[in-house]
């Protein structure tokens, strides 16, 4: 069953008497352990969709389902509780609290819970992210990549089912971006779904599938090479899948790493692609 | 400390946030410091003033004056006097007095070369134990008082009289044995222009008034009631006046003065409150995204409210503590100069004002923090995270 799902979701904004339709009916579902990217030009409604998935905003029409449960129209308190239990957030600007240490930042989501295991969990997460030596460092003593790892650890501390990432590599250089994306891949290996909204084509080297949004409509839903490999393997049978998975993933990763330049150069071509996609959508509607 | 913050995570966040903008926090707390000092030290100042004035007023409140009532023969009899003495008991003193209007001439008789001379019709008072009421400025009050005359200080000055001079009362010459000390409060016994003779110089048998001095103003009040009950049945034989109501109204005047001073102090706290409001509002605007993140990761509105309010209260407590310390120093200075004893600042009633000032300081901070905290808590995370 999909861990998070939208059914014919529409979002409208009222601006100065004008109604702007940011999302025009989106059906979208993510399975546990899936790594999905949502791509699209500015103003295509990516962030709006992410906000709806993250229960930060309510859709004007349609439903959002979390673990099969309709969470549309919940009160602020209920939404906050659901968010805390099920969803982790990672932001482009990291948004760490500058006055708190790395460890305290990771503990933030459970700060008011008086949970005795919280500290161990956060230390464990940071250690796994390779930040075991930097537990007591403040954010301004950490590099961009380290900050984003702290943010990922924070998103995972409550053991969510879904991690929503808004431009997770947006403020990172390419190499650090790769490291962060492989962190996300290892997150999905723990059956946590990751949904990343991004402009960065690099992300597509790591995700299972890419969803394109154009003018509030969902475009093609393209499984990536990696995703196809994983899907094939999944079909081949659950048992003993993991080692193969690892191997395949690594192989794909290596292959993609070599392609880096090509991907970067291909950006202009991509924009062209998207326009075609949008044309096609409009054609479908009429 | 770690344990403490684990218990109070919002305080930890608040403390870290305040240290983030140190100068701004210090300035905001300074407002509270000034406000607390203003209230506490003005309150203590009023209290000290009251203390020093009641000290110099003396025993104003604890005197009771008994005079003949409407239904009497115009005097207080020996029997009534004894009843009054019973009502007063052993803790108070009773001074029966006689008065008469008669002709007094100064510098007349003997060889009184000095003095202005001349004679006037005036009241002279008779009593047997004036030493219970008065002190002598010059000479000595004889005990018991059997001969001679005592005069008030103003009269002595006006008529240029001193110990040993003679005055003539109703034709008979009296030697001045003492000039009384004035300014001993303004109760019934203020001897500014009095002439006091022994009772035996008066022909009448009854007394024209009895002055009772009790231990305190409450005791005076009780004595007055007891005398009224004991002596006045259906007929009003004696009239009893006591000063406890006057003492009370003087006390009330000072209470009002104190309130006024504290009111002035409160204005400075109001200003401090506005400055905290401003600092907190700036802080919520600056930390908008941070608060958005907190809400996104599962902080309820109430949690955010708690963090922001802790910040405001922490500012208030820091400012309040500093203010209390400074006020104690200021209070010591005030007490040193007005009463002459710096350590009188540790009177319990002073702590009332200090506690009041501290409470007002923290309360002001809390109130000023409410709006910014409410604003921060109610910001929609989507809006806050939009950069």
PDB file of C-alpha atoms in Angstrom, chain B residues 139-312:
ATOM      1  CA  UNK B 139      15.285  74.262  84.381  1.00  0.00           C
ATOM      2  CA  UNK B 140      13.650  71.171  85.800  1.00  0.00           C
ATOM      3  CA  UNK B 141      10.088  69.995  86.232  1.00  0.00           C
ATOM      4  CA  UNK B 142       9.651  69.428  89.976  1.00  0.00           C
ATOM      5  CA  UNK B 143       8.203  66.116  91.031  1.00  0.00           C
ATOM      6  CA  UNK B 144       5.711  66.387  92.560  1.00  0.00           C
ATOM      7  CA  UNK B 145       4.788  69.779  91.229  1.00  0.00           C
ATOM      8  CA  UNK B 146       3.748  71.899  94.168  1.00  0.00           C
ATOM      9  CA  UNK B 147       4.803  75.425  93.481  1.00  0.00           C
ATOM     10  CA  UNK B 148       6.040  77.761  90.813  1.00  0.00           C
ATOM     11  CA  UNK B 149       4.987  77.817  87.152  1.00  0.00           C
ATOM     12  CA  UNK B 150       5.965  76.061  83.924  1.00  0.00           C
ATOM     13  CA  UNK B 151       5.751  77.937  80.666  1.00  0.00           C
ATOM     14  CA  UNK B 152       5.697  76.912  77.023  1.00  0.00           C
ATOM     15  CA  UNK B 153       8.705  77.677  74.828  1.00  0.00           C
ATOM     16  CA  UNK B 154       6.928  80.099  72.545  1.00  0.00           C
ATOM     17  CA  UNK B 155       5.580  82.079  75.435  1.00  0.00           C
ATOM     18  CA  UNK B 156       9.054  82.182  76.929  1.00  0.00           C
ATOM     19  CA  UNK B 157      10.374  83.615  73.714  1.00  0.00           C
ATOM     20  CA  UNK B 158       7.584  86.126  73.151  1.00  0.00           C
ATOM     21  CA  UNK B 159       7.740  87.474  76.670  1.00  0.00           C
ATOM     22  CA  UNK B 160      11.445  86.959  77.051  1.00  0.00           C
ATOM     23  CA  UNK B 161      11.024  84.857  80.130  1.00  0.00           C
ATOM     24  CA  UNK B 162      13.430  82.350  81.602  1.00  0.00           C
ATOM     25  CA  UNK B 163      13.857  80.183  84.674  1.00  0.00           C
ATOM     26  CA  UNK B 164      13.757  82.325  87.775  1.00  0.00           C
ATOM     27  CA  UNK B 165      11.625  85.051  86.261  1.00  0.00           C
ATOM     28  CA  UNK B 166       8.324  85.823  87.906  1.00  0.00           C
ATOM     29  CA  UNK B 167       4.860  86.083  86.418  1.00  0.00           C
ATOM     30  CA  UNK B 168       1.748  87.212  88.157  1.00  0.00           C
ATOM     31  CA  UNK B 169      -1.322  84.993  87.940  1.00  0.00           C
ATOM     32  CA  UNK B 170      -4.533  86.432  89.313  1.00  0.00           C
ATOM     33  CA  UNK B 171      -2.550  88.750  91.447  1.00  0.00           C
ATOM     34  CA  UNK B 172      -0.210  86.253  93.044  1.00  0.00           C
ATOM     35  CA  UNK B 173       3.380  86.014  91.914  1.00  0.00           C
ATOM     36  CA  UNK B 174       4.767  82.747  90.565  1.00  0.00           C
ATOM     37  CA  UNK B 175       8.364  81.926  89.838  1.00  0.00           C
ATOM     38  CA  UNK B 176       9.076  80.171  86.524  1.00  0.00           C
ATOM     39  CA  UNK B 177      10.760  76.877  87.433  1.00  0.00           C
ATOM     40  CA  UNK B 178      11.070  75.450  83.930  1.00  0.00           C
ATOM     41  CA  UNK B 179      10.585  76.291  80.266  1.00  0.00           C
ATOM     42  CA  UNK B 180       9.096  73.292  78.492  1.00  0.00           C
ATOM     43  CA  UNK B 181      10.471  71.705  75.381  1.00  0.00           C
ATOM     44  CA  UNK B 182       8.192  72.204  72.389  1.00  0.00           C
ATOM     45  CA  UNK B 183       7.675  70.271  69.223  1.00  0.00           C
ATOM     46  CA  UNK B 184       6.886  67.016  70.933  1.00  0.00           C
ATOM     47  CA  UNK B 185       4.292  66.078  68.398  1.00  0.00           C
ATOM     48  CA  UNK B 186       0.968  67.812  68.100  1.00  0.00           C
ATOM     49  CA  UNK B 187      -1.275  65.800  70.343  1.00  0.00           C
ATOM     50  CA  UNK B 188      -3.240  67.237  73.204  1.00  0.00           C
ATOM     51  CA  UNK B 189      -0.057  68.054  75.035  1.00  0.00           C
ATOM     52  CA  UNK B 190       1.694  70.697  73.038  1.00  0.00           C
ATOM     53  CA  UNK B 191       2.949  73.296  75.439  1.00  0.00           C
ATOM     54  CA  UNK B 192       3.769  76.109  73.049  1.00  0.00           C
ATOM     55  CA  UNK B 193       2.181  78.996  74.917  1.00  0.00           C
ATOM     56  CA  UNK B 194       0.894  77.258  78.024  1.00  0.00           C
ATOM     57  CA  UNK B 195       1.228  78.358  81.593  1.00  0.00           C
ATOM     58  CA  UNK B 196       1.096  75.418  83.943  1.00  0.00           C
ATOM     59  CA  UNK B 197       0.554  75.710  87.674  1.00  0.00           C
ATOM     60  CA  UNK B 198       0.096  73.054  90.367  1.00  0.00           C
ATOM     61  CA  UNK B 199      -3.507  71.965  90.893  1.00  0.00           C
ATOM     62  CA  UNK B 200      -3.528  73.275  94.437  1.00  0.00           C
ATOM     63  CA  UNK B 201      -3.345  76.815  93.110  1.00  0.00           C
ATOM     64  CA  UNK B 202      -6.853  76.321  91.801  1.00  0.00           C
ATOM     65  CA  UNK B 203      -9.864  76.711  94.063  1.00  0.00           C
ATOM     66  CA  UNK B 204     -12.175  74.376  92.142  1.00  0.00           C
ATOM     67  CA  UNK B 205     -12.475  70.775  93.303  1.00  0.00           C
ATOM     68  CA  UNK B 206     -13.291  69.050  90.016  1.00  0.00           C
ATOM     69  CA  UNK B 207     -11.109  68.804  86.934  1.00  0.00           C
ATOM     70  CA  UNK B 208     -11.744  70.438  83.623  1.00  0.00           C
ATOM     71  CA  UNK B 209     -10.032  67.691  81.617  1.00  0.00           C
ATOM     72  CA  UNK B 210      -8.110  64.475  82.010  1.00  0.00           C
ATOM     73  CA  UNK B 211      -5.370  63.568  79.565  1.00  0.00           C
ATOM     74  CA  UNK B 212      -4.733  59.849  79.240  1.00  0.00           C
ATOM     75  CA  UNK B 213      -1.647  58.483  77.503  1.00  0.00           C
ATOM     76  CA  UNK B 214      -1.841  54.854  76.442  1.00  0.00           C
ATOM     77  CA  UNK B 215       0.860  52.557  75.123  1.00  0.00           C
ATOM     78  CA  UNK B 216      -0.178  52.657  71.488  1.00  0.00           C
ATOM     79  CA  UNK B 217      -2.906  54.127  69.336  1.00  0.00           C
ATOM     80  CA  UNK B 218      -4.865  50.882  69.438  1.00  0.00           C
ATOM     81  CA  UNK B 219      -4.643  50.831  73.224  1.00  0.00           C
ATOM     82  CA  UNK B 220      -5.731  54.477  73.252  1.00  0.00           C
ATOM     83  CA  UNK B 221      -8.735  53.615  71.180  1.00  0.00           C
ATOM     84  CA  UNK B 222      -9.671  50.763  73.514  1.00  0.00           C
ATOM     85  CA  UNK B 223      -9.206  52.975  76.565  1.00  0.00           C
ATOM     86  CA  UNK B 224     -11.454  55.615  75.033  1.00  0.00           C
ATOM     87  CA  UNK B 225     -14.154  53.039  74.478  1.00  0.00           C
ATOM     88  CA  UNK B 226     -13.746  51.700  78.018  1.00  0.00           C
ATOM     89  CA  UNK B 227     -14.038  55.177  79.536  1.00  0.00           C
ATOM     90  CA  UNK B 228     -17.161  55.949  77.527  1.00  0.00           C
ATOM     91  CA  UNK B 229     -18.762  52.705  78.609  1.00  0.00           C
ATOM     92  CA  UNK B 230     -17.735  53.047  82.234  1.00  0.00           C
ATOM     93  CA  UNK B 231     -18.753  56.644  82.821  1.00  0.00           C
ATOM     94  CA  UNK B 232     -21.517  57.403  80.387  1.00  0.00           C
ATOM     95  CA  UNK B 233     -24.773  55.670  81.027  1.00  0.00           C
ATOM     96  CA  UNK B 234     -27.890  57.257  79.633  1.00  0.00           C
ATOM     97  CA  UNK B 235     -26.409  60.650  80.412  1.00  0.00           C
ATOM     98  CA  UNK B 236     -23.252  61.945  78.790  1.00  0.00           C
ATOM     99  CA  UNK B 237     -21.146  62.840  81.784  1.00  0.00           C
ATOM    100  CA  UNK B 238     -17.832  62.880  79.987  1.00  0.00           C
ATOM    101  CA  UNK B 239     -16.718  63.488  76.443  1.00  0.00           C
ATOM    102  CA  UNK B 240     -13.870  61.330  75.206  1.00  0.00           C
ATOM    103  CA  UNK B 241     -11.673  62.276  72.272  1.00  0.00           C
ATOM    104  CA  UNK B 242      -8.878  60.176  70.983  1.00  0.00           C
ATOM    105  CA  UNK B 243      -6.363  60.704  68.242  1.00  0.00           C
ATOM    106  CA  UNK B 244      -6.347  57.236  66.774  1.00  0.00           C
ATOM    107  CA  UNK B 245      -8.506  58.354  63.866  1.00  0.00           C
ATOM    108  CA  UNK B 246      -6.120  61.224  63.190  1.00  0.00           C
ATOM    109  CA  UNK B 247      -3.173  58.829  63.283  1.00  0.00           C
ATOM    110  CA  UNK B 248      -5.051  56.605  60.919  1.00  0.00           C
ATOM    111  CA  UNK B 249      -5.710  59.373  58.448  1.00  0.00           C
ATOM    112  CA  UNK B 250      -2.074  60.410  58.537  1.00  0.00           C
ATOM    113  CA  UNK B 251      -1.200  56.802  57.802  1.00  0.00           C
ATOM    114  CA  UNK B 252      -3.626  56.828  54.908  1.00  0.00           C
ATOM    115  CA  UNK B 253      -2.097  59.983  53.537  1.00  0.00           C
ATOM    116  CA  UNK B 254       1.259  58.300  53.428  1.00  0.00           C
ATOM    117  CA  UNK B 255      -0.255  55.225  51.852  1.00  0.00           C
ATOM    118  CA  UNK B 256      -1.611  57.452  49.110  1.00  0.00           C
ATOM    119  CA  UNK B 257       1.763  59.141  48.711  1.00  0.00           C
ATOM    120  CA  UNK B 258       3.379  55.731  48.399  1.00  0.00           C
ATOM    121  CA  UNK B 259       0.892  54.600  45.802  1.00  0.00           C
ATOM    122  CA  UNK B 260       1.549  57.768  43.869  1.00  0.00           C
ATOM    123  CA  UNK B 261       5.292  57.169  43.933  1.00  0.00           C
ATOM    124  CA  UNK B 262       4.818  53.572  42.847  1.00  0.00           C
ATOM    125  CA  UNK B 263       2.528  54.777  40.091  1.00  0.00           C
ATOM    126  CA  UNK B 264       5.337  56.941  38.781  1.00  0.00           C
ATOM    127  CA  UNK B 265       7.636  53.924  38.957  1.00  0.00           C
ATOM    128  CA  UNK B 266       5.149  51.817  37.049  1.00  0.00           C
ATOM    129  CA  UNK B 267       5.338  54.163  34.089  1.00  0.00           C
ATOM    130  CA  UNK B 268       8.975  53.224  33.637  1.00  0.00           C
ATOM    131  CA  UNK B 269       7.991  49.555  33.717  1.00  0.00           C
ATOM    132  CA  UNK B 270       5.417  50.265  31.042  1.00  0.00           C
ATOM    133  CA  UNK B 271       8.175  51.690  28.872  1.00  0.00           C
ATOM    134  CA  UNK B 272      10.251  48.603  29.610  1.00  0.00           C
ATOM    135  CA  UNK B 273       7.329  46.447  28.562  1.00  0.00           C
ATOM    136  CA  UNK B 274       7.099  48.235  25.235  1.00  0.00           C
ATOM    137  CA  UNK B 275      10.807  47.688  24.660  1.00  0.00           C
ATOM    138  CA  UNK B 276      10.456  43.961  25.371  1.00  0.00           C
ATOM    139  CA  UNK B 277       7.479  43.829  23.031  1.00  0.00           C
ATOM    140  CA  UNK B 278       9.619  45.429  20.363  1.00  0.00           C
ATOM    141  CA  UNK B 279      12.549  43.073  20.911  1.00  0.00           C
ATOM    142  CA  UNK B 280      10.317  40.028  20.867  1.00  0.00           C
ATOM    143  CA  UNK B 281       8.539  41.158  17.718  1.00  0.00           C
ATOM    144  CA  UNK B 282      11.853  41.696  15.961  1.00  0.00           C
ATOM    145  CA  UNK B 283      12.955  38.321  17.140  1.00  0.00           C
ATOM    146  CA  UNK B 284       9.866  36.587  15.782  1.00  0.00           C
ATOM    147  CA  UNK B 285      10.289  38.280  12.431  1.00  0.00           C
ATOM    148  CA  UNK B 286      13.955  37.303  12.257  1.00  0.00           C
ATOM    149  CA  UNK B 287      13.283  33.751  13.302  1.00  0.00           C
ATOM    150  CA  UNK B 288      10.214  33.294  11.183  1.00  0.00           C
ATOM    151  CA  UNK B 289      11.684  30.433   9.168  1.00  0.00           C
ATOM    152  CA  UNK B 290      13.146  28.792  12.222  1.00  0.00           C
ATOM    153  CA  UNK B 291       9.748  28.792  13.844  1.00  0.00           C
ATOM    154  CA  UNK B 292       8.307  27.440  10.610  1.00  0.00           C
ATOM    155  CA  UNK B 293      10.772  24.544  10.792  1.00  0.00           C
ATOM    156  CA  UNK B 294       9.807  23.833  14.388  1.00  0.00           C
ATOM    157  CA  UNK B 295       6.174  23.688  13.362  1.00  0.00           C
ATOM    158  CA  UNK B 296       7.038  21.492  10.375  1.00  0.00           C
ATOM    159  CA  UNK B 297       8.936  18.946  12.486  1.00  0.00           C
ATOM    160  CA  UNK B 298       5.974  18.585  14.803  1.00  0.00           C
ATOM    161  CA  UNK B 299       5.945  21.415  17.345  1.00  0.00           C
ATOM    162  CA  UNK B 300       2.400  22.315  18.286  1.00  0.00           C
ATOM    163  CA  UNK B 301       1.364  25.967  18.403  1.00  0.00           C
ATOM    164  CA  UNK B 302       1.448  25.753  22.171  1.00  0.00           C
ATOM    165  CA  UNK B 303       5.070  24.552  22.148  1.00  0.00           C
ATOM    166  CA  UNK B 304       6.118  27.568  20.088  1.00  0.00           C
ATOM    167  CA  UNK B 305       4.135  29.816  22.413  1.00  0.00           C
ATOM    168  CA  UNK B 306       5.950  28.279  25.362  1.00  0.00           C
ATOM    169  CA  UNK B 307       9.378  28.875  23.868  1.00  0.00           C
ATOM    170  CA  UNK B 308       8.644  32.500  23.028  1.00  0.00           C
ATOM    171  CA  UNK B 309       7.054  33.198  26.391  1.00  0.00           C
ATOM    172  CA  UNK B 310       9.963  31.559  28.216  1.00  0.00           C
ATOM    173  CA  UNK B 311      12.184  33.997  26.415  1.00  0.00           C
ATOM    174  CA  UNK B 312      10.173  36.995  27.553  1.00  0.00           C
TER     175      UNK B 312
END
